[in-house]
Amino acid sequence: MDPSVRVTVIERDPTYEIASTPRASGGVRRLFSLHENIELSNYSIPFFENFSQTMAIDGQPAEIGFKKGGYIFIVPPSATDMLKENYDTEQSLGCNVIWLEPDEIKHRFPSMYVGDLGAAVLSPDDGWLDPHSVLMGFRKKAQSLGAEFLAEEVTGLERQGAQVTAITCASGLRIEAGHVVNAAGAWAKEPCAMLGFSVPIEPLRRFEHYFESEDPIEPLPYLKDPERLAFRPEGKGYSGGVPTLLEPRGYNMEPDHDYFENVVWPALAHRFPQFEKTKCKATLPGLYDQNDFDGNVIIGPGADGLGNFHMLAGFSGHGLMHAPGCGRAMAELILKGRYETIDLSRLGWQRLLDNKPLPERGII
C-alpha cells in the first residue's frame, strides 16, 4: 500500500448483518459475453485461488473454502447460437471452456434431463467459495495494511463544483477526502441522492435456498439453466435459487416461504428427477445491487460531472466474483488516473449519458 495514501472505509454496520456479500451464493465463473466481464473473471478467479496466502496475516492463511467444481451453462435449441458466440469469445480470451452437445451432457451428468436442451458450455476451472470468509479476509488484510474502518453512517456529502470535498456522518464526524468511492452496493443510490442526482441502481431481493436430495446425484458443477435456475453442491445438499427481474425493487429482506415450492422446486424437479421429493431446509434473502440500465457495474468518475466521486456499484449479482479485478481497477484510476490491468472504460458513467446500455447476452 502506498504510504502517502490514507484509506478510510465508512461502514454503518460492521457486523454485516444484512449486507449482500455474506448472503451471496459464492459462485465465480468466466462464462460471460462481454470482454470486460470475462477479463475481470480471468483476473479475479486466480486471485481467489491464491487468496489464502495473498491475504494471510502474520503467516496465518485466510481460508475461503474455494472449490474448483466447475460451472455449466445449459440452453435450449433456441439459444444455442447465442451460447456459441459467448463460447467463442470466452475461448478467444484464454478461457478453458468445453462445448457439449446434449448426448455429451448426458454422458457426463446422467441424472440430468437433456431432452429440451440444445447445448451446454462447461468451464471446469470455475467454482465457488465462502462469501463471508472473503469479506472478512479483505477487511482484516486492509486493516493490517493501514486502512481505517469507521462504524459510522454517512448522512451527507459536500460538493464544490465538480468535486466532492467532505463526508459528514450521523455522529457529527466530518471527513475531508481527495477521492470518494461509492461502493454501497444495493444502497448505492443513497449517496448519489445526497449529491443531488439519481442512479439506476435499485435493491432487488433474491433468495438463496439450501435443499437436499433423498436420491443420490453424481457430483455436479455450478449449474445455470434456461429457467434461471442456478445451484451448486453445498455440504450434504445444494445451495441455489431462481432470481427474477420481476421482483419489485426495494429493501425487502423478508423470506418468501412459498417461492421455493412454487418456482424453484418445479425447475429442479424438471432438470433432475431426484429432486421430486426435495424439501427446502433454509432460505436466506439477500439484495442485488441491480443496475436496471443494463445489468452491469458502473465504475469510475463522471457521475453528475464529478471528477473525484467514483461509482463502484450496480454489479447485479456479480460483485463478489469481480471484486478483486474491480478493486485493482479502482486503485489504478485513483493513483494513476488510468486503467492499466483491464480497460473498463466502457463500463463507466458515459454510457448512461450516451444512453448506450452494455448488457450481457443470455445472462441474468
mmCIF file of C-alpha atoms in Angstrom:
data_model
loop_
_atom_site.group_PDB
_atom_site.id
_atom_site.type_symbol
_atom_site.label_atom_id
_atom_site.label_comp_id
_atom_site.label_asym_id
_atom_site.label_seq_id
_atom_site.Cartn_x
_atom_site.Cartn_y
_atom_site.Cartn_z
ATOM 1 C CA MET A 1 0.000 0.000 0.000
ATOM 2 C CA ASP A 2 1.311 3.466 -0.944
ATOM 3 C CA PRO A 3 2.368 5.077 2.379
ATOM 4 C CA SER A 4 1.291 8.503 1.089
ATOM 5 C CA VAL A 5 -2.291 7.320 0.681
ATOM 6 C CA ARG A 6 -4.777 7.182 3.537
ATOM 7 C CA VAL A 7 -7.775 4.895 3.087
ATOM 8 C CA THR A 8 -10.897 5.207 5.218
ATOM 9 C CA VAL A 9 -13.800 2.778 4.885
ATOM 10 C CA ILE A 10 -17.098 4.004 6.331
ATOM 11 C CA GLU A 11 -19.363 1.082 7.187
ATOM 12 C CA ARG A 12 -22.525 1.738 9.160
ATOM 13 C CA ASP A 13 -22.915 -1.914 10.155
ATOM 14 C CA PRO A 14 -19.582 -3.637 10.882
ATOM 15 C CA THR A 15 -21.490 -6.850 11.695
ATOM 16 C CA TYR A 16 -22.661 -7.014 8.041
ATOM 17 C CA GLU A 17 -25.975 -8.433 9.272
ATOM 18 C CA ILE A 18 -27.935 -7.546 6.124
ATOM 19 C CA ALA A 19 -25.006 -6.939 3.765
ATOM 20 C CA SER A 20 -25.293 -8.636 0.395
ATOM 21 C CA THR A 21 -21.916 -10.401 0.313
ATOM 22 C CA PRO A 22 -22.457 -12.874 3.202
ATOM 23 C CA ARG A 23 -25.831 -13.755 1.634
ATOM 24 C CA ALA A 24 -24.403 -14.408 -1.846
ATOM 25 C CA SER A 25 -24.118 -17.814 -3.491
ATOM 26 C CA GLY A 26 -20.336 -17.532 -3.827
ATOM 27 C CA GLY A 27 -20.122 -18.589 -7.467
ATOM 28 C CA VAL A 28 -17.146 -17.424 -9.543
ATOM 29 C CA ARG A 29 -17.155 -18.024 -13.295
ATOM 30 C CA ARG A 30 -15.725 -16.984 -16.616
ATOM 31 C CA LEU A 31 -18.965 -17.636 -18.528
ATOM 32 C CA PHE A 32 -19.940 -14.182 -19.807
ATOM 33 C CA SER A 33 -20.377 -12.484 -23.171
ATOM 34 C CA LEU A 34 -18.710 -9.103 -22.513
ATOM 35 C CA HIS A 35 -14.939 -8.932 -22.831
ATOM 36 C CA GLU A 36 -14.729 -6.825 -19.676
ATOM 37 C CA ASN A 37 -16.589 -9.321 -17.508
ATOM 38 C CA ILE A 38 -14.567 -12.255 -18.837
ATOM 39 C CA GLU A 39 -11.312 -10.401 -18.227
ATOM 40 C CA LEU A 40 -12.439 -9.466 -14.714
ATOM 41 C CA SER A 41 -13.104 -13.150 -14.050
ATOM 42 C CA ASN A 42 -9.776 -14.163 -15.605
ATOM 43 C CA TYR A 43 -8.098 -11.840 -13.101
ATOM 44 C CA SER A 44 -10.319 -12.463 -10.080
ATOM 45 C CA ILE A 45 -10.637 -16.258 -10.067
ATOM 46 C CA PRO A 46 -6.866 -16.954 -9.897
ATOM 47 C CA PHE A 47 -6.763 -14.276 -7.185
ATOM 48 C CA PHE A 48 -9.338 -16.264 -5.205
ATOM 49 C CA GLU A 49 -7.392 -19.479 -5.776
ATOM 50 C CA ASN A 50 -4.390 -17.826 -4.093
ATOM 51 C CA PHE A 51 -6.479 -15.814 -1.602
ATOM 52 C CA SER A 52 -5.461 -17.763 1.491
ATOM 53 C CA GLN A 53 -1.809 -16.827 1.034
ATOM 54 C CA THR A 54 -2.233 -13.383 -0.536
ATOM 55 C CA MET A 55 -4.489 -12.268 2.320
ATOM 56 C CA ALA A 56 -2.537 -14.071 5.049
ATOM 57 C CA ILE A 57 -1.624 -12.014 8.121
ATOM 58 C CA ASP A 58 1.489 -12.897 10.123
ATOM 59 C CA GLY A 59 1.639 -16.239 8.381
ATOM 60 C CA GLN A 60 -1.987 -17.090 9.194
ATOM 61 C CA PRO A 61 -3.751 -18.037 5.941
ATOM 62 C CA ALA A 62 -7.141 -16.549 5.088
ATOM 63 C CA GLU A 63 -9.100 -19.632 4.084
ATOM 64 C CA ILE A 64 -12.173 -19.069 1.910
ATOM 65 C CA GLY A 65 -13.150 -22.640 1.016
ATOM 66 C CA PHE A 66 -12.500 -22.244 -2.709
ATOM 67 C CA LYS A 67 -13.821 -25.290 -4.588
ATOM 68 C CA LYS A 68 -12.948 -25.717 -8.238
ATOM 69 C CA GLY A 69 -16.122 -27.650 -9.004
ATOM 70 C CA GLY A 70 -16.693 -26.084 -12.412
ATOM 71 C CA TYR A 71 -19.604 -24.182 -13.944
ATOM 72 C CA ILE A 72 -22.032 -25.257 -16.642
ATOM 73 C CA PHE A 73 -24.478 -23.160 -18.672
ATOM 74 C CA ILE A 74 -27.214 -25.201 -20.379
ATOM 75 C CA VAL A 75 -29.560 -23.741 -23.011
ATOM 76 C CA PRO A 76 -32.472 -24.794 -25.245
ATOM 77 C CA PRO A 77 -32.018 -25.084 -29.035
ATOM 78 C CA SER A 78 -33.322 -21.507 -29.496
ATOM 79 C CA ALA A 79 -30.345 -20.118 -27.550
ATOM 80 C CA THR A 80 -27.600 -22.318 -28.999
ATOM 81 C CA ASP A 81 -26.287 -19.652 -31.388
ATOM 82 C CA MET A 82 -26.035 -17.133 -28.564
ATOM 83 C CA LEU A 83 -24.223 -19.650 -26.364
ATOM 84 C CA LYS A 84 -21.807 -20.434 -29.219
ATOM 85 C CA GLU A 85 -20.985 -16.733 -29.674
ATOM 86 C CA ASN A 86 -20.259 -16.439 -25.962
ATOM 87 C CA TYR A 87 -18.175 -19.629 -26.090
ATOM 88 C CA ASP A 88 -16.101 -18.270 -28.980
ATOM 89 C CA THR A 89 -15.496 -15.028 -27.074
ATOM 90 C CA GLU A 90 -14.502 -16.930 -23.932
ATOM 91 C CA GLN A 91 -12.082 -19.079 -25.918
ATOM 92 C CA SER A 92 -10.563 -16.025 -27.597
ATOM 93 C CA LEU A 93 -9.776 -14.606 -24.150
ATOM 94 C CA GLY A 94 -7.999 -17.750 -22.992
ATOM 95 C CA CYS A 95 -10.749 -19.440 -21.002
ATOM 96 C CA ASN A 96 -10.750 -23.207 -20.578
ATOM 97 C CA VAL A 97 -14.279 -23.923 -21.817
ATOM 98 C CA ILE A 98 -15.777 -27.118 -23.259
ATOM 99 C CA TRP A 99 -18.665 -27.248 -25.745
ATOM 100 C CA LEU A 100 -21.119 -30.054 -25.055
ATOM 101 C CA GLU A 101 -23.892 -31.440 -27.261
ATOM 102 C CA PRO A 102 -26.917 -32.949 -25.463
ATOM 103 C CA ASP A 103 -25.595 -36.526 -25.659
ATOM 104 C CA GLU A 104 -22.273 -35.375 -24.192
ATOM 105 C CA ILE A 105 -24.106 -33.563 -21.378
ATOM 106 C CA LYS A 106 -25.996 -36.779 -20.617
ATOM 107 C CA HIS A 107 -22.799 -38.798 -20.644
ATOM 108 C CA ARG A 108 -21.122 -36.503 -18.116
ATOM 109 C CA PHE A 109 -24.214 -35.941 -15.959
ATOM 110 C CA PRO A 110 -26.508 -38.984 -16.383
ATOM 111 C CA SER A 111 -29.053 -37.708 -13.838
ATOM 112 C CA MET A 112 -29.786 -34.571 -15.858
ATOM 113 C CA TYR A 113 -32.801 -34.357 -18.185
ATOM 114 C CA VAL A 114 -31.454 -33.100 -21.522
ATOM 115 C CA GLY A 115 -34.451 -33.644 -23.813
ATOM 116 C CA ASP A 116 -35.152 -29.908 -24.109
ATOM 117 C CA LEU A 117 -31.513 -28.789 -24.359
ATOM 118 C CA GLY A 118 -29.600 -27.619 -27.403
ATOM 119 C CA ALA A 119 -26.101 -27.403 -25.946
ATOM 120 C CA ALA A 120 -24.026 -26.534 -22.903
ATOM 121 C CA VAL A 121 -20.709 -24.915 -22.063
ATOM 122 C CA LEU A 122 -18.664 -26.321 -19.198
ATOM 123 C CA SER A 123 -15.995 -24.214 -17.518
ATOM 124 C CA PRO A 124 -14.050 -26.689 -15.342
ATOM 125 C CA ASP A 125 -11.673 -24.138 -13.779
ATOM 126 C CA ASP A 126 -14.502 -22.134 -12.191
ATOM 127 C CA GLY A 127 -16.254 -22.863 -8.918
ATOM 128 C CA TRP A 128 -17.444 -21.337 -5.667
ATOM 129 C CA LEU A 129 -16.243 -20.102 -2.283
ATOM 130 C CA ASP A 130 -17.474 -18.887 1.099
ATOM 131 C CA PRO A 131 -18.540 -15.217 0.687
ATOM 132 C CA HIS A 132 -18.337 -14.267 4.372
ATOM 133 C CA SER A 133 -14.771 -15.555 4.612
ATOM 134 C CA VAL A 134 -13.828 -13.499 1.545
ATOM 135 C CA LEU A 135 -15.355 -10.375 3.076
ATOM 136 C CA MET A 136 -13.547 -10.808 6.381
ATOM 137 C CA GLY A 137 -10.304 -11.740 4.638
ATOM 138 C CA PHE A 138 -10.329 -8.498 2.654
ATOM 139 C CA ARG A 139 -11.307 -6.445 5.703
ATOM 140 C CA LYS A 140 -8.630 -7.863 8.011
ATOM 141 C CA LYS A 141 -5.896 -7.580 5.372
ATOM 142 C CA ALA A 142 -6.838 -3.984 4.590
ATOM 143 C CA GLN A 143 -6.705 -3.136 8.312
ATOM 144 C CA SER A 144 -3.313 -4.792 8.633
ATOM 145 C CA LEU A 145 -2.038 -2.587 5.792
ATOM 146 C CA GLY A 146 -3.264 0.593 7.473
ATOM 147 C CA ALA A 147 -6.789 1.143 6.176
ATOM 148 C CA GLU A 148 -9.092 2.680 8.809
ATOM 149 C CA PHE A 149 -12.606 1.261 9.209
ATOM 150 C CA LEU A 150 -15.164 3.555 10.818
ATOM 151 C CA ALA A 151 -18.504 2.347 12.182
ATOM 152 C CA GLU A 152 -20.372 5.452 11.050
ATOM 153 C CA GLU A 153 -23.399 6.276 8.919
ATOM 154 C CA VAL A 154 -22.915 8.751 6.092
ATOM 155 C CA THR A 155 -25.617 11.432 6.191
ATOM 156 C CA GLY A 156 -24.230 13.991 3.758
ATOM 157 C CA LEU A 157 -21.681 14.659 1.036
ATOM 158 C CA GLU A 158 -20.352 18.168 0.445
ATOM 159 C CA ARG A 159 -19.540 19.284 -3.059
ATOM 160 C CA GLN A 160 -17.956 22.287 -4.698
ATOM 161 C CA GLY A 161 -18.415 22.346 -8.443
ATOM 162 C CA ALA A 162 -17.028 19.128 -9.913
ATOM 163 C CA GLN A 163 -15.543 17.879 -6.632
ATOM 164 C CA VAL A 164 -16.807 16.162 -3.513
ATOM 165 C CA THR A 165 -14.911 17.814 -0.689
ATOM 166 C CA ALA A 166 -16.120 16.132 2.503
ATOM 167 C CA ILE A 167 -18.301 13.449 4.045
ATOM 168 C CA THR A 168 -20.483 14.067 7.088
ATOM 169 C CA CYS A 169 -21.688 11.332 9.417
ATOM 170 C CA ALA A 170 -24.605 10.883 11.808
ATOM 171 C CA SER A 171 -22.269 11.271 14.787
ATOM 172 C CA GLY A 172 -21.212 14.735 13.587
ATOM 173 C CA LEU A 173 -17.877 13.477 12.265
ATOM 174 C CA ARG A 174 -16.708 15.297 9.124
ATOM 175 C CA ILE A 175 -14.074 13.759 6.868
ATOM 176 C CA GLU A 176 -12.344 15.646 4.057
ATOM 177 C CA ALA A 177 -11.392 13.457 1.116
ATOM 178 C CA GLY A 178 -9.458 13.706 -2.112
ATOM 179 C CA HIS A 179 -11.472 10.860 -3.636
ATOM 180 C CA VAL A 180 -14.757 9.234 -2.651
ATOM 181 C CA VAL A 181 -15.782 5.735 -3.795
ATOM 182 C CA ASN A 182 -19.443 4.748 -3.714
ATOM 183 C CA ALA A 183 -19.262 1.011 -3.018
ATOM 184 C CA ALA A 184 -22.565 0.879 -1.126
ATOM 185 C CA GLY A 185 -23.968 -1.973 -3.193
ATOM 186 C CA ALA A 186 -27.753 -2.242 -3.003
ATOM 187 C CA TRP A 187 -27.770 1.080 -1.115
ATOM 188 C CA ALA A 188 -25.642 2.888 -3.757
ATOM 189 C CA LYS A 189 -28.430 5.235 -4.823
ATOM 190 C CA GLU A 190 -28.456 6.903 -1.397
ATOM 191 C CA PRO A 191 -25.031 8.623 -1.579
ATOM 192 C CA CYS A 192 -25.926 9.742 -5.103
ATOM 193 C CA ALA A 193 -29.148 11.295 -3.827
ATOM 194 C CA MET A 194 -27.122 13.191 -1.213
ATOM 195 C CA LEU A 195 -25.271 14.815 -4.121
ATOM 196 C CA GLY A 196 -28.471 15.671 -5.966
ATOM 197 C CA PHE A 197 -28.577 13.116 -8.771
ATOM 198 C CA SER A 198 -30.092 9.691 -9.356
ATOM 199 C CA VAL A 199 -28.553 6.425 -10.459
ATOM 200 C CA PRO A 200 -30.426 3.433 -11.954
ATOM 201 C CA ILE A 201 -29.307 1.047 -9.195
ATOM 202 C CA GLU A 202 -32.074 -0.474 -7.108
ATOM 203 C CA PRO A 203 -32.164 -3.175 -4.403
ATOM 204 C CA LEU A 204 -33.533 -6.421 -5.837
ATOM 205 C CA ARG A 205 -34.468 -9.213 -3.446
ATOM 206 C CA ARG A 206 -33.288 -12.713 -4.252
ATOM 207 C CA PHE A 207 -33.261 -15.951 -2.252
ATOM 208 C CA GLU A 208 -30.521 -18.450 -1.557
ATOM 209 C CA HIS A 209 -32.119 -21.782 -0.645
ATOM 210 C CA TYR A 210 -30.495 -24.827 0.920
ATOM 211 C CA PHE A 211 -32.051 -28.147 -0.065
ATOM 212 C CA GLU A 212 -31.144 -31.822 -0.206
ATOM 213 C CA SER A 213 -31.977 -34.808 -2.396
ATOM 214 C CA GLU A 214 -33.184 -38.113 -0.977
ATOM 215 C CA ASP A 215 -31.776 -39.922 -4.006
ATOM 216 C CA PRO A 216 -28.090 -39.726 -4.954
ATOM 217 C CA ILE A 217 -26.885 -37.498 -7.793
ATOM 218 C CA GLU A 218 -23.432 -37.589 -9.349
ATOM 219 C CA PRO A 219 -21.074 -34.696 -8.469
ATOM 220 C CA LEU A 220 -22.331 -31.552 -10.202
ATOM 221 C CA PRO A 221 -20.740 -28.246 -11.171
ATOM 222 C CA TYR A 222 -22.463 -24.927 -10.511
ATOM 223 C CA LEU A 223 -25.395 -25.137 -12.945
ATOM 224 C CA LYS A 224 -27.378 -22.375 -14.630
ATOM 225 C CA ASP A 225 -30.291 -23.364 -16.814
ATOM 226 C CA PRO A 226 -32.869 -21.756 -19.155
ATOM 227 C CA GLU A 227 -35.447 -21.315 -16.382
ATOM 228 C CA ARG A 228 -32.949 -19.076 -14.486
ATOM 229 C CA LEU A 229 -32.315 -21.912 -12.049
ATOM 230 C CA ALA A 230 -28.828 -21.653 -10.568
ATOM 231 C CA PHE A 231 -27.492 -24.022 -7.910
ATOM 232 C CA ARG A 232 -24.368 -25.791 -6.704
ATOM 233 C CA PRO A 233 -23.331 -28.511 -4.252
ATOM 234 C CA GLU A 234 -23.124 -27.418 -0.610
ATOM 235 C CA GLY A 235 -22.273 -29.875 2.152
ATOM 236 C CA LYS A 236 -24.743 -32.786 2.095
ATOM 237 C CA GLY A 237 -27.063 -30.896 -0.242
ATOM 238 C CA TYR A 238 -27.266 -27.944 -2.579
ATOM 239 C CA SER A 239 -27.490 -24.157 -2.462
ATOM 240 C CA GLY A 240 -29.187 -22.005 -5.074
ATOM 241 C CA GLY A 241 -32.341 -20.405 -6.347
ATOM 242 C CA VAL A 242 -34.165 -18.756 -9.231
ATOM 243 C CA PRO A 243 -33.570 -14.981 -9.269
ATOM 244 C CA THR A 244 -36.140 -12.963 -11.181
ATOM 245 C CA LEU A 245 -36.098 -9.416 -12.513
ATOM 246 C CA LEU A 246 -39.874 -9.316 -11.920
ATOM 247 C CA GLU A 247 -39.287 -8.951 -8.168
ATOM 248 C CA PRO A 248 -40.392 -5.466 -7.005
ATOM 249 C CA ARG A 249 -37.440 -3.209 -6.203
ATOM 250 C CA GLY A 250 -36.955 -2.231 -2.583
ATOM 251 C CA TYR A 251 -35.210 -3.010 0.706
ATOM 252 C CA ASN A 252 -37.263 -6.117 1.339
ATOM 253 C CA MET A 253 -35.404 -8.755 3.358
ATOM 254 C CA GLU A 254 -38.430 -10.871 4.242
ATOM 255 C CA PRO A 255 -38.274 -14.560 3.267
ATOM 256 C CA ASP A 256 -40.989 -15.873 0.955
ATOM 257 C CA HIS A 257 -41.514 -19.455 2.058
ATOM 258 C CA ASP A 258 -43.760 -20.226 -0.917
ATOM 259 C CA TYR A 259 -41.190 -19.179 -3.522
ATOM 260 C CA PHE A 260 -39.186 -22.386 -3.310
ATOM 261 C CA GLU A 261 -42.286 -24.568 -3.604
ATOM 262 C CA ASN A 262 -43.846 -22.573 -6.444
ATOM 263 C CA VAL A 263 -40.792 -21.576 -8.507
ATOM 264 C CA VAL A 264 -37.558 -23.306 -7.552
ATOM 265 C CA TRP A 265 -38.773 -26.832 -6.885
ATOM 266 C CA PRO A 266 -40.539 -27.283 -10.278
ATOM 267 C CA ALA A 267 -37.373 -26.153 -12.086
ATOM 268 C CA LEU A 268 -35.223 -28.536 -10.029
ATOM 269 C CA ALA A 269 -37.548 -31.490 -10.494
ATOM 270 C CA HIS A 270 -37.760 -30.872 -14.236
ATOM 271 C CA ARG A 271 -33.988 -30.923 -14.645
ATOM 272 C CA PHE A 272 -33.216 -33.712 -12.138
ATOM 273 C CA PRO A 273 -35.892 -36.313 -11.232
ATOM 274 C CA GLN A 274 -34.071 -36.919 -7.934
ATOM 275 C CA PHE A 275 -35.402 -33.566 -6.715
ATOM 276 C CA GLU A 276 -39.047 -34.692 -6.962
ATOM 277 C CA LYS A 277 -39.087 -35.196 -3.189
ATOM 278 C CA THR A 278 -36.777 -32.393 -2.157
ATOM 279 C CA LYS A 279 -37.602 -30.048 0.687
ATOM 280 C CA CYS A 280 -36.202 -26.599 1.330
ATOM 281 C CA LYS A 281 -34.213 -26.688 4.586
ATOM 282 C CA ALA A 282 -33.353 -22.969 4.758
ATOM 283 C CA THR A 283 -33.989 -19.727 2.860
ATOM 284 C CA LEU A 284 -31.687 -16.708 3.045
ATOM 285 C CA PRO A 285 -32.929 -13.461 1.451
ATOM 286 C CA GLY A 286 -30.387 -11.013 0.082
ATOM 287 C CA LEU A 287 -30.211 -7.974 -2.171
ATOM 288 C CA TYR A 288 -28.650 -7.498 -5.586
ATOM 289 C CA ASP A 289 -27.432 -4.001 -6.424
ATOM 290 C CA GLN A 290 -29.418 -4.274 -9.640
ATOM 291 C CA ASN A 291 -28.410 -1.855 -12.383
ATOM 292 C CA ASP A 292 -31.691 -1.515 -14.230
ATOM 293 C CA PHE A 293 -29.938 0.292 -17.099
ATOM 294 C CA ASP A 294 -28.069 -2.767 -18.371
ATOM 295 C CA GLY A 295 -27.257 -5.145 -15.513
ATOM 296 C CA ASN A 296 -23.545 -4.340 -15.308
ATOM 297 C CA VAL A 297 -21.324 -2.450 -12.890
ATOM 298 C CA ILE A 298 -20.917 1.324 -13.133
ATOM 299 C CA ILE A 299 -17.291 2.074 -12.347
ATOM 300 C CA GLY A 300 -15.235 5.237 -12.176
ATOM 301 C CA PRO A 301 -15.821 9.002 -12.052
ATOM 302 C CA GLY A 302 -18.102 11.274 -14.057
ATOM 303 C CA ALA A 303 -21.461 10.884 -12.336
ATOM 304 C CA ASP A 304 -23.175 14.294 -12.438
ATOM 305 C CA GLY A 305 -19.887 15.728 -13.719
ATOM 306 C CA LEU A 306 -17.987 14.876 -10.548
ATOM 307 C CA GLY A 307 -14.319 14.161 -11.121
ATOM 308 C CA ASN A 308 -13.413 12.630 -7.759
ATOM 309 C CA PHE A 309 -16.631 10.761 -6.905
ATOM 310 C CA HIS A 310 -16.249 7.205 -8.193
ATOM 311 C CA MET A 311 -19.044 4.722 -8.710
ATOM 312 C CA LEU A 312 -18.317 1.085 -7.901
ATOM 313 C CA ALA A 313 -21.777 -0.432 -7.796
ATOM 314 C CA GLY A 314 -24.518 -1.947 -9.927
ATOM 315 C CA PHE A 315 -22.884 -5.368 -10.240
ATOM 316 C CA SER A 316 -26.327 -7.000 -10.391
ATOM 317 C CA GLY A 317 -25.163 -10.201 -8.719
ATOM 318 C CA HIS A 318 -21.559 -10.288 -9.984
ATOM 319 C CA GLY A 319 -19.951 -8.154 -7.276
ATOM 320 C CA LEU A 320 -18.246 -10.839 -5.229
ATOM 321 C CA MET A 321 -16.733 -12.648 -8.205
ATOM 322 C CA HIS A 322 -15.342 -9.432 -9.717
ATOM 323 C CA ALA A 323 -14.257 -7.690 -6.516
ATOM 324 C CA PRO A 324 -10.508 -8.368 -6.944
ATOM 325 C CA GLY A 325 -10.410 -7.095 -10.538
ATOM 326 C CA CYS A 326 -12.575 -4.057 -9.876
ATOM 327 C CA GLY A 327 -10.682 -3.217 -6.690
ATOM 328 C CA ARG A 328 -7.429 -3.159 -8.628
ATOM 329 C CA ALA A 329 -9.049 -1.110 -11.404
ATOM 330 C CA MET A 330 -10.284 1.472 -8.887
ATOM 331 C CA ALA A 331 -6.827 1.718 -7.295
ATOM 332 C CA GLU A 332 -5.278 2.297 -10.723
ATOM 333 C CA LEU A 333 -7.811 5.010 -11.545
ATOM 334 C CA ILE A 334 -7.254 6.884 -8.294
ATOM 335 C CA LEU A 335 -3.479 6.507 -8.043
ATOM 336 C CA LYS A 336 -2.505 6.673 -11.722
ATOM 337 C CA GLY A 337 -5.502 8.254 -13.425
ATOM 338 C CA ARG A 338 -5.976 5.396 -15.878
ATOM 339 C CA TYR A 339 -6.762 1.697 -16.191
ATOM 340 C CA GLU A 340 -3.677 -0.439 -16.636
ATOM 341 C CA THR A 341 -4.623 -4.074 -15.985
ATOM 342 C CA ILE A 342 -8.095 -4.206 -17.590
ATOM 343 C CA ASP A 343 -9.686 -1.404 -19.608
ATOM 344 C CA LEU A 344 -13.102 -0.876 -18.015
ATOM 345 C CA SER A 345 -13.810 2.482 -19.636
ATOM 346 C CA ARG A 346 -16.885 1.116 -21.465
ATOM 347 C CA LEU A 347 -18.416 0.381 -18.039
ATOM 348 C CA GLY A 348 -18.111 3.998 -16.927
ATOM 349 C CA TRP A 349 -20.769 6.679 -16.417
ATOM 350 C CA GLN A 350 -20.515 7.917 -20.006
ATOM 351 C CA ARG A 351 -22.621 5.039 -21.321
ATOM 352 C CA LEU A 352 -25.550 6.297 -19.247
ATOM 353 C CA LEU A 353 -25.163 9.789 -20.696
ATOM 354 C CA ASP A 354 -24.988 8.337 -24.199
ATOM 355 C CA ASN A 355 -27.941 6.022 -23.467
ATOM 356 C CA LYS A 356 -25.900 3.074 -24.738
ATOM 357 C CA PRO A 357 -26.533 0.108 -22.433
ATOM 358 C CA LEU A 358 -23.976 -2.672 -22.411
ATOM 359 C CA PRO A 359 -25.893 -5.765 -21.320
ATOM 360 C CA GLU A 360 -24.788 -9.376 -21.131
ATOM 361 C CA ARG A 361 -26.272 -11.837 -23.619
ATOM 362 C CA GLY A 362 -28.250 -14.683 -22.145
ATOM 363 C CA ILE A 363 -27.275 -13.973 -18.542
ATOM 364 C CA ILE A 364 -29.383 -12.582 -15.700
#
